[in-house]
N, CA, C and O atoms as a MOPAC input file, in Angstrom:
PM7 MOZYME 1SCF
protein

 N      0.84000 1    -1.17100 1     0.00000 1
 C      0.00000 1     0.00000 1     0.00000 1
 C      0.88600 1     1.23500 1     0.00000 1
 O      1.94200 1     1.26900 1     0.63200 1
 N      0.44200 1     2.21700 1    -0.70300 1
 C      1.23400 1     3.43700 1    -0.79900 1
 C      0.47200 1     4.61800 1    -0.21800 1
 O     -0.06500 1     4.53300 1     0.88700 1
 N      0.42500 1     5.69100 1    -0.93900 1
 C     -0.11200 1     6.95600 1    -0.43800 1
 C     -1.63300 1     7.03700 1    -0.48300 1
 O     -2.31000 1     6.28500 1    -1.18400 1
 N     -2.13400 1     7.99200 1     0.30200 1
 C     -3.55100 1     8.34300 1     0.29400 1
 C     -3.64600 1     9.81200 1    -0.07000 1
 O     -2.83000 1    10.62100 1     0.37200 1
 N     -4.62900 1    10.15500 1    -0.86900 1
 C     -4.93300 1    11.55300 1    -1.14800 1
 C     -6.31800 1    11.80400 1    -0.58000 1
 O     -7.28600 1    11.14900 1    -0.96600 1
 N     -6.40600 1    12.75800 1     0.33800 1
 C     -7.66700 1    13.01900 1     1.02300 1
 C     -8.00900 1    14.49600 1     0.89400 1
 O     -7.17000 1    15.36400 1     1.13700 1
 N     -9.25300 1    14.77200 1     0.50900 1
 C     -9.77400 1    16.13700 1     0.48300 1
 C    -11.07900 1    16.13700 1     1.26200 1
 O    -11.94800 1    15.29300 1     1.04500 1
 N    -11.20300 1    17.09500 1     2.17400 1
 C    -12.41900 1    17.20200 1     2.98100 1
 C    -12.76100 1    18.67700 1     3.15100 1
 O    -11.95400 1    19.45300 1     3.66300 1
 N    -13.95700 1    19.06000 1     2.72000 1
 C    -14.40000 1    20.45300 1     2.82500 1
 C    -15.76900 1    20.50300 1     3.47900 1
 O    -16.66300 1    19.72400 1     3.14700 1
 N    -15.92000 1    21.45000 1     4.43300 1
 C    -17.18200 1    21.63000 1     5.13200 1
 C    -17.90000 1    22.85800 1     4.58100 1
 O    -17.29100 1    23.91100 1     4.39200 1
 N    -19.18800 1    22.71500 1     4.32600 1
 C    -20.00800 1    23.82100 1     3.87000 1
 C    -21.41600 1    23.60200 1     4.41800 1
 O    -22.02400 1    22.55600 1     4.19300 1
 N    -21.92300 1    24.59700 1     5.13700 1
 C    -23.27400 1    24.54300 1     5.71600 1
 C    -23.49000 1    23.30300 1     6.58200 1
 O    -24.57400 1    22.71900 1     6.56700 1
 N    -22.46800 1    22.89600 1     7.33500 1
 C    -22.59700 1    21.76300 1     8.24600 1
 C    -22.39400 1    20.39900 1     7.62200 1
 O    -22.42700 1    19.39100 1     8.32800 1
 N    -22.18300 1    20.34100 1     6.31900 1
 C    -21.97700 1    19.06600 1     5.63400 1
 C    -20.52900 1    18.99200 1     5.16000 1
 O    -20.03800 1    19.90200 1     4.49100 1
 N    -19.85800 1    17.91200 1     5.50800 1
 C    -18.47600 1    17.70300 1     5.08200 1
 C    -18.49400 1    16.76000 1     3.88300 1
 O    -19.01600 1    15.64800 1     3.96500 1
 N    -17.92000 1    17.21500 1     2.76900 1
 C    -17.81300 1    16.38300 1     1.57200 1
 C    -16.38100 1    15.87600 1     1.47900 1
 O    -15.42800 1    16.64900 1     1.58100 1
 N    -16.24200 1    14.57100 1     1.28400 1
 C    -14.92900 1    13.93000 1     1.29100 1
 C    -14.68500 1    13.21500 1    -0.03500 1
 O    -15.56700 1    12.55100 1    -0.57900 1
 N    -13.46200 1    13.37000 1    -0.53500 1
 C    -12.96400 1    12.59500 1    -1.67400 1
 C    -11.64100 1    11.99900 1    -1.21200 1
 O    -10.76600 1    12.72000 1    -0.73300 1
 N    -11.49400 1    10.69900 1    -1.35400 1
 C    -10.25900 1    10.05100 1    -0.92300 1
 C     -9.84800 1     9.00300 1    -1.95000 1
 O    -10.65900 1     8.17700 1    -2.37100 1
 N     -8.57100 1     9.04800 1    -2.34900 1
 C     -8.03500 1     8.05100 1    -3.27200 1
 C     -6.93100 1     7.28700 1    -2.55500 1
 O     -6.04900 1     7.87100 1    -1.92500 1
 N     -7.00400 1     5.97900 1    -2.66600 1
 C     -6.04100 1     5.11300 1    -2.00700 1
 C     -5.26000 1     4.35700 1    -3.07800 1
 O     -5.84300 1     3.63000 1    -3.88200 1
 N     -3.94800 1     4.53000 1    -3.08500 1
 C     -3.12400 1     3.87400 1    -4.09300 1
 C     -2.89400 1     2.41200 1    -3.70700 1
 O     -2.28400 1     2.11700 1    -2.67900 1
 N     -3.38400 1     1.51600 1    -4.53700 1
 C     -3.22200 1     0.08400 1    -4.32200 1
 C     -3.42500 1    -0.62900 1    -5.65300 1
 O     -4.24000 1    -0.20500 1    -6.47300 1
 N     -2.69200 1    -1.69700 1    -5.86300 1
 C     -2.85200 1    -2.47400 1    -7.10100 1
 C     -4.20700 1    -3.16700 1    -7.15900 1
 O     -4.74400 1    -3.40400 1    -8.24100 1
 N     -4.76000 1    -3.49400 1    -5.98600 1
 C     -6.04500 1    -4.18900 1    -5.89100 1
 C     -6.03200 1    -5.45500 1    -6.75000 1
 O     -6.99400 1    -5.74900 1    -7.45900 1
 N     -4.92300 1    -6.19700 1    -6.67400 1
 C     -4.74000 1    -7.41500 1    -7.46700 1
 C     -5.09800 1    -8.63700 1    -6.62700 1
 O     -4.40600 1    -8.95500 1    -5.66100 1
 N     -6.18900 1    -9.32600 1    -6.99900 1
 C     -6.55000 1   -10.55000 1    -6.29600 1
 C     -5.62400 1   -11.68300 1    -6.75900 1
 O     -4.73000 1   -11.45400 1    -7.57400 1
 N     -5.82600 1   -12.86800 1    -6.25900 1
 C     -4.92600 1   -13.98900 1    -6.54500 1
 C     -4.81600 1   -14.28600 1    -8.03200 1
 O     -3.71600 1   -14.48100 1    -8.55000 1
 N     -5.95200 1   -14.32200 1    -8.72300 1
 C     -5.94800 1   -14.64800 1   -10.15200 1
 C     -5.18700 1   -13.60700 1   -10.97000 1
 O     -4.36700 1   -13.96200 1   -11.81700 1
 N     -5.45300 1   -12.33000 1   -10.72200 1
 C     -4.78400 1   -11.26000 1   -11.45200 1
 C     -3.29600 1   -11.21100 1   -11.11200 1
 O     -2.46400 1   -10.95000 1   -11.98100 1
 N     -2.96700 1   -11.46200 1    -9.85200 1
 C     -1.56800 1   -11.44800 1    -9.42200 1
 C     -0.77200 1   -12.54900 1   -10.12100 1
 O      0.39100 1   -12.34200 1   -10.46500 1
 N     -1.38100 1   -13.71300 1   -10.33300 1
 C     -0.70100 1   -14.79900 1   -11.04800 1
 C     -0.41600 1   -14.40200 1   -12.48800 1
 O      0.65500 1   -14.70800 1   -13.01300 1
 N     -1.35800 1   -13.72700 1   -13.13000 1
 C     -1.15900 1   -13.28000 1   -14.51800 1
 C     -0.03100 1   -12.26600 1   -14.61100 1
 O      0.78100 1   -12.32300 1   -15.53400 1
 N      0.02800 1   -11.32400 1   -13.64900 1
 C      1.04500 1   -10.27800 1   -13.66200 1
 C      2.35700 1   -10.71200 1   -12.99800 1
 O      3.34700 1    -9.98000 1   -13.01800 1
 N      2.34800 1   -11.91100 1   -12.41100 1
 C      3.50500 1   -12.47100 1   -11.70200 1
 C      3.96400 1   -11.55600 1   -10.56600 1
 O      5.14400 1   -11.23200 1   -10.43300 1
 N      2.97500 1   -11.15000 1    -9.74400 1
 C      3.23900 1   -10.33200 1    -8.56100 1
 C      2.52000 1   -10.97600 1    -7.37300 1
 O      1.75700 1   -11.92700 1    -7.54300 1
 N      2.76500 1   -10.45900 1    -6.18900 1
 C      2.04800 1   -10.93100 1    -5.00700 1
 C      0.64000 1   -10.33700 1    -4.99000 1
 O      0.44600 1    -9.19700 1    -5.41400 1
 N     -0.34300 1   -11.09700 1    -4.50500 1
 C     -1.68100 1   -10.51400 1    -4.35100 1
 C     -1.62700 1    -9.34000 1    -3.36900 1
 O     -1.03200 1    -9.44800 1    -2.29700 1
 N     -2.24400 1    -8.23400 1    -3.73500 1
 C     -2.27500 1    -7.05200 1    -2.87400 1
 C     -3.57500 1    -6.31600 1    -3.11400 1
 O     -3.86600 1    -5.88300 1    -4.22900 1
 N     -4.35300 1    -6.18100 1    -2.05400 1
 C     -5.59300 1    -5.41800 1    -2.16600 1
 C     -6.04400 1    -4.96700 1    -0.79000 1
 O     -5.68600 1    -5.56800 1     0.22300 1
 N     -6.82700 1    -3.91200 1    -0.76500 1
 C     -7.37200 1    -3.36600 1     0.46900 1
 C     -8.59300 1    -4.19100 1     0.85600 1
 O     -9.47000 1    -4.44200 1     0.03000 1
 N     -8.64400 1    -4.61100 1     2.12400 1
 C     -9.78700 1    -5.40100 1     2.57500 1
 C    -10.76000 1    -4.60000 1     3.43600 1
 O    -11.93200 1    -4.95700 1     3.55200 1
 N    -10.26400 1    -3.50700 1     4.04600 1
 C    -11.14500 1    -2.73400 1     4.92700 1
 C    -10.72600 1    -1.26900 1     4.92800 1
 O     -9.54000 1    -0.95000 1     5.01700 1
 N    -11.71600 1    -0.37900 1     4.82700 1
 C    -11.48900 1     1.06100 1     4.87600 1
 C    -12.34300 1     1.61900 1     6.01700 1
 O    -13.54700 1     1.37100 1     6.08400 1
 N    -11.70400 1     2.37200 1     6.90800 1
 C    -12.40500 1     2.96100 1     8.03900 1
 C    -12.09300 1     4.44500 1     8.09000 1
 O    -10.92400 1     4.83100 1     8.11200 1
 N    -13.12100 1     5.28300 1     8.10800 1
 C    -12.94700 1     6.73100 1     8.20400 1
 C    -13.56400 1     7.24900 1     9.49400 1
 O    -14.70600 1     6.92500 1     9.81700 1
 N    -12.79800 1     8.06300 1    10.23800 1
 C    -13.27700 1     8.61200 1    11.51000 1
 C    -13.09900 1    10.12000 1    11.54900 1
 O    -12.14500 1    10.66200 1    10.99100 1
 N    -14.02600 1    10.78500 1    12.21100 1
 C    -13.92400 1    12.22000 1    12.48600 1
 C    -14.36100 1    12.41800 1    13.92800 1
 O    -15.43300 1    11.96100 1    14.32500 1
 N    -13.53600 1    13.09700 1    14.71100 1
 C    -13.82100 1    13.32700 1    16.13400 1
 C    -14.08900 1    12.02300 1    16.88700 1
 O    -14.92500 1    11.98600 1    17.79000 1
 N    -13.38000 1    10.95700 1    16.51600 1
 C    -13.52200 1     9.67500 1    17.19100 1
 C    -14.74300 1     8.86400 1    16.79600 1
 O    -14.94200 1     7.75900 1    17.30100 1
 N    -15.56700 1     9.40000 1    15.89800 1
 C    -16.76500 1     8.68600 1    15.44900 1
 C    -16.55400 1     8.16100 1    14.03700 1
 O    -15.95800 1     8.83700 1    13.19800 1
 N    -17.04300 1     6.95800 1    13.78100 1
 C    -16.93600 1     6.36700 1    12.44900 1
 C    -17.89400 1     7.08300 1    11.51100 1
 O    -19.09200 1     7.16300 1    11.78200 1
 N    -17.35900 1     7.61000 1    10.39700 1
 C    -18.19100 1     8.30700 1     9.41200 1
 C    -18.23700 1     7.55300 1     8.08100 1
 O    -19.07600 1     7.83800 1     7.22600 1
 N    -17.31600 1     6.58000 1     7.91300 1
 C    -17.29700 1     5.77200 1     6.69400 1
 C    -16.64300 1     4.43600 1     7.01300 1
 O    -15.61400 1     4.38300 1     7.68600 1
 N    -17.24800 1     3.35800 1     6.52300 1
 C    -16.66300 1     2.03400 1     6.71000 1
 C    -17.03800 1     1.16700 1     5.51900 1
 O    -18.19300 1     1.14300 1     5.09300 1
 N    -16.05900 1     0.46300 1     4.99100 1
 C    -16.31500 1    -0.41900 1     3.84200 1
 C    -15.40400 1    -1.62800 1     3.89800 1
 O    -14.22900 1    -1.52400 1     4.25300 1
 N    -15.95800 1    -2.77300 1     3.54300 1
 C    -15.18000 1    -3.98800 1     3.37200 1
 C    -15.07200 1    -4.21400 1     1.88000 1
 O    -16.08200 1    -4.23400 1     1.17500 1
 N    -13.84000 1    -4.38700 1     1.39000 1
 C    -13.61900 1    -4.49200 1    -0.05100 1
 C    -12.89300 1    -5.80000 1    -0.38400 1
 O    -12.57000 1    -6.59200 1     0.50100 1
 N    -12.65000 1    -6.00200 1    -1.66400 1
 C    -11.93500 1    -7.20200 1    -2.11100 1
 C    -11.05400 1    -6.83600 1    -3.30100 1
 O    -10.99600 1    -5.67600 1    -3.70900 1
 N    -10.38200 1    -7.81700 1    -3.84000 1
 C     -9.51100 1    -7.60800 1    -4.99600 1
 C    -10.27200 1    -7.27500 1    -6.26300 1
 O     -9.65800 1    -6.93600 1    -7.27500 1
 N    -11.59600 1    -7.36300 1    -6.23400 1
 C    -12.38700 1    -7.07600 1    -7.42400 1
 C    -12.65500 1    -5.59000 1    -7.61500 1
 O    -13.26300 1    -5.19300 1    -8.60900 1
 N    -12.20900 1    -4.76900 1    -6.67500 1
 C    -12.35700 1    -3.32300 1    -6.78800 1
 C    -11.27600 1    -2.79100 1    -7.72900 1
 O    -10.22600 1    -3.41500 1    -7.87900 1
 N    -11.52300 1    -1.65800 1    -8.35600 1
 C    -10.58500 1    -1.07300 1    -9.31600 1
 C     -9.27200 1    -0.66500 1    -8.64500 1
 O     -9.22900 1    -0.38900 1    -7.44600 1
 N     -8.21400 1    -0.63300 1    -9.43800 1
 C     -6.91300 1    -0.17100 1    -8.97000 1
 C     -7.02100 1     1.29000 1    -8.52800 1
 O     -7.73600 1     2.07400 1    -9.15100 1
 N     -6.32100 1     1.65300 1    -7.46700 1
 C     -6.35100 1     3.00900 1    -6.90400 1
 C     -7.78600 1     3.49000 1    -6.66800 1
 O     -8.22800 1     4.44900 1    -7.30000 1
 N     -8.51700 1     2.82900 1    -5.76000 1
 C     -9.92500 1     3.17700 1    -5.56100 1
 C    -10.13500 1     4.60300 1    -5.05700 1
 O     -9.35700 1     5.12800 1    -4.26000 1
 N    -11.20900 1     5.20800 1    -5.54900 1
 C    -11.61900 1     6.55300 1    -5.16800 1
 C    -12.97200 1     6.44100 1    -4.47700 1
 O    -13.90800 1     5.85700 1    -5.02500 1
 N    -13.07500 1     7.00000 1    -3.27700 1
 C    -14.36100 1     6.99700 1    -2.56900 1
 C    -14.79300 1     8.43000 1    -2.32400 1
 O    -13.97500 1     9.30500 1    -2.03800 1
 N    -16.09100 1     8.65300 1    -2.44100 1
 C    -16.68600 1     9.96900 1    -2.18200 1
 C    -17.86900 1     9.74800 1    -1.25800 1
 O    -18.66500 1     8.83000 1    -1.45600 1
 N    -17.97600 1    10.60200 1    -0.24400 1
 C    -19.11000 1    10.52300 1     0.66100 1
 C    -19.25200 1    11.84600 1     1.40000 1
 O    -18.35000 1    12.68300 1     1.37800 1
 N    -20.38800 1    12.02400 1     2.04900 1
 C    -20.67500 1    13.22800 1     2.83700 1
 C    -21.11800 1    12.79800 1     4.22500 1
 O    -21.66100 1    11.70800 1     4.40800 1
 N    -20.88300 1    13.66500 1     5.19900 1
 C    -21.36000 1    13.40100 1     6.54800 1
 C    -21.53200 1    14.71600 1     7.29600 1
 O    -21.03300 1    15.75400 1     6.86300 1
 N    -22.23600 1    14.66700 1     8.41000 1
 C    -22.42800 1    15.84600 1     9.25700 1
 C    -21.80700 1    15.56700 1    10.62400 1
 O    -21.45900 1    14.42900 1    10.94100 1
 N    -21.67600 1    16.61700 1    11.42300 1
 C    -21.16400 1    16.43200 1    12.77500 1
 C    -19.71800 1    16.83900 1    12.95200 1
 O    -19.13900 1    16.59800 1    14.01100 1
 N    -19.11900 1    17.44800 1    11.94200 1
 C    -17.73900 1    17.93400 1    12.04200 1
 C    -17.69400 1    19.34700 1    11.48600 1
 O    -18.60000 1    19.77700 1    10.77300 1
 N    -16.63500 1    20.05600 1    11.81900 1
 C    -16.50300 1    21.43400 1    11.34800 1
 C    -15.08300 1    21.66200 1    10.83600 1
 O    -14.21600 1    20.79600 1    10.95000 1
 N    -14.87000 1    22.84000 1    10.27200 1
 C    -13.54600 1    23.19700 1     9.76800 1
 C    -12.53100 1    23.10100 1    10.89600 1
 O    -12.79500 1    23.51500 1    12.02500 1
 N    -11.36700 1    22.55100 1    10.57400 1
 C    -10.30900 1    22.40400 1    11.56700 1
 C    -10.30100 1    21.04900 1    12.25600 1
 O     -9.28000 1    20.65400 1    12.81900 1
 N    -11.41700 1    20.32800 1    12.22300 1
 C    -11.44200 1    18.97200 1    12.78500 1
 C    -10.59400 1    18.05700 1    11.91100 1
 O    -10.31400 1    18.37100 1    10.75400 1
 N    -10.19300 1    16.93600 1    12.47000 1
 C     -9.33100 1    16.02000 1    11.72800 1
 C    -10.10800 1    14.79300 1    11.26400 1
 O    -10.86900 1    14.19600 1    12.02400 1
 N     -9.90000 1    14.43800 1    10.01700 1
 C    -10.48600 1    13.24500 1     9.41800 1
 C     -9.37200 1    12.22000 1     9.29800 1
 O     -8.30400 1    12.52600 1     8.76900 1
 N     -9.60900 1    11.01000 1     9.78100 1
 C     -8.58500 1     9.97000 1     9.77000 1
 C     -9.08800 1     8.73700 1     9.03300 1
 O    -10.23600 1     8.32700 1     9.20700 1
 N     -8.22900 1     8.14900 1     8.21300 1
 C     -8.54100 1     6.90300 1     7.52600 1
 C     -7.57000 1     5.82500 1     7.97100 1
 O     -6.38100 1     6.08200 1     8.16100 1
 N     -8.09000 1     4.60900 1     8.13400 1
 C     -7.26400 1     3.44200 1     8.42400 1
 C     -7.59000 1     2.40400 1     7.35800 1
 O     -8.73800 1     1.98300 1     7.22200 1
 N     -6.56600 1     1.99100 1     6.60000 1
 C     -6.73100 1     0.96200 1     5.57500 1
 C     -6.07500 1    -0.31900 1     6.06600 1
 O     -5.00000 1    -0.28300 1     6.66400 1
 N     -6.71900 1    -1.44100 1     5.81200 1
 C     -6.14800 1    -2.74100 1     6.14500 1
 C     -6.05000 1    -3.53200 1     4.85200 1
 O     -7.01500 1    -3.60300 1     4.09200 1
 N     -4.87500 1    -4.13500 1     4.59400 1
 C     -4.72900 1    -4.91200 1     3.36000 1
 C     -4.87400 1    -6.40700 1     3.64200 1
 O     -5.06500 1    -6.81700 1     4.78700 1
 N     -4.78000 1    -7.21400 1     2.58600 1
 C     -4.98600 1    -8.65100 1     2.70500 1
 C     -3.88900 1    -9.35100 1     3.50500 1
 O     -4.03700 1   -10.52700 1     3.83600 1
 N     -2.80400 1    -8.66700 1     3.82300 1
 C     -1.73200 1    -9.22800 1     4.64000 1
 C     -1.86800 1    -8.79800 1     6.10300 1
 O     -1.04100 1    -9.17800 1     6.93200 1
 N     -2.89800 1    -8.01300 1     6.43200 1
 C     -3.12400 1    -7.54500 1     7.78300 1
 C     -2.39400 1    -6.25500 1     8.12000 1
 O     -2.50400 1    -5.76500 1     9.24400 1
 N     -1.65700 1    -5.69700 1     7.17700 1
 C     -0.94700 1    -4.44300 1     7.41200 1
 C     -1.93700 1    -3.28600 1     7.39700 1
 O     -2.91900 1    -3.29300 1     6.65500 1
 N     -1.65600 1    -2.29600 1     8.23300 1
 C     -2.52100 1    -1.11900 1     8.28900 1
 C     -1.76100 1     0.12200 1     7.87200 1
 O     -0.56500 1     0.24900 1     8.13500 1
 N     -2.45800 1     1.03100 1     7.22400 1
 C     -1.91200 1     2.31500 1     6.79500 1
 C     -2.85300 1     3.39300 1     7.33500 1
 O     -4.07200 1     3.28300 1     7.20400 1
 N     -2.28400 1     4.42500 1     7.93500 1
 C     -3.07200 1     5.51400 1     8.51800 1
 C     -2.84100 1     6.79800 1     7.72300 1
 O     -1.73500 1     7.05300 1     7.24700 1
 N     -3.88100 1     7.59400 1     7.58700 1
 C     -3.78100 1     8.88900 1     6.92700 1
 C     -4.70400 1     9.88700 1     7.60500 1
 O     -5.82500 1     9.54800 1     7.98300 1
 N     -4.23000 1    11.12300 1     7.75800 1
 C     -5.03400 1    12.15800 1     8.40900 1
 C     -5.04900 1    13.41900 1     7.55100 1
 O     -4.11100 1    13.70200 1     6.80600 1
 N     -6.14100 1    14.16200 1     7.67900 1
 C     -6.27900 1    15.42600 1     6.96000 1
 C     -7.21700 1    16.31700 1     7.74700 1
 O     -8.23500 1    15.85700 1     8.26400 1
 N     -6.87500 1    17.59600 1     7.83900 1
 C     -7.76200 1    18.56200 1     8.51000 1
 C     -8.87100 1    18.95900 1     7.54400 1
 O     -8.64100 1    19.10200 1     6.34300 1
 N    -10.05900 1    19.13200 1     8.07300 1
 C    -11.20200 1    19.56000 1     7.27000 1
 C    -11.08700 1    21.04300 1     7.01100 1
 O    -10.85400 1    21.82500 1     7.93300 1
 N    -11.24900 1    21.43900 1     5.74900 1
 C    -11.16200 1    22.85500 1     5.36200 1
 C    -12.54100 1    23.46200 1     5.29900 1
 O    -12.68200 1    24.64500 1     4.99100 1

């Protein structure tokens, strides 16, 4: 797993989020064809102010470098949005961004 790009903007009490996670998202079958190790994100967790605002369980069938978009309420400018990604090997990657 590599980098995360996170954008979060609050307007009228609603925070709109766009997040891209760099990953090959190669399941076992695709990894055999490309002669690489299987690598894909299995779980995405997004938190703001300690509360879960986004959660998804994924598989290798998702597109490479997945992009997620969602909105939520209950946060304001200056609060921190945190993402935790878990891959198929159990490794975790953390990313944080302040809400603008």
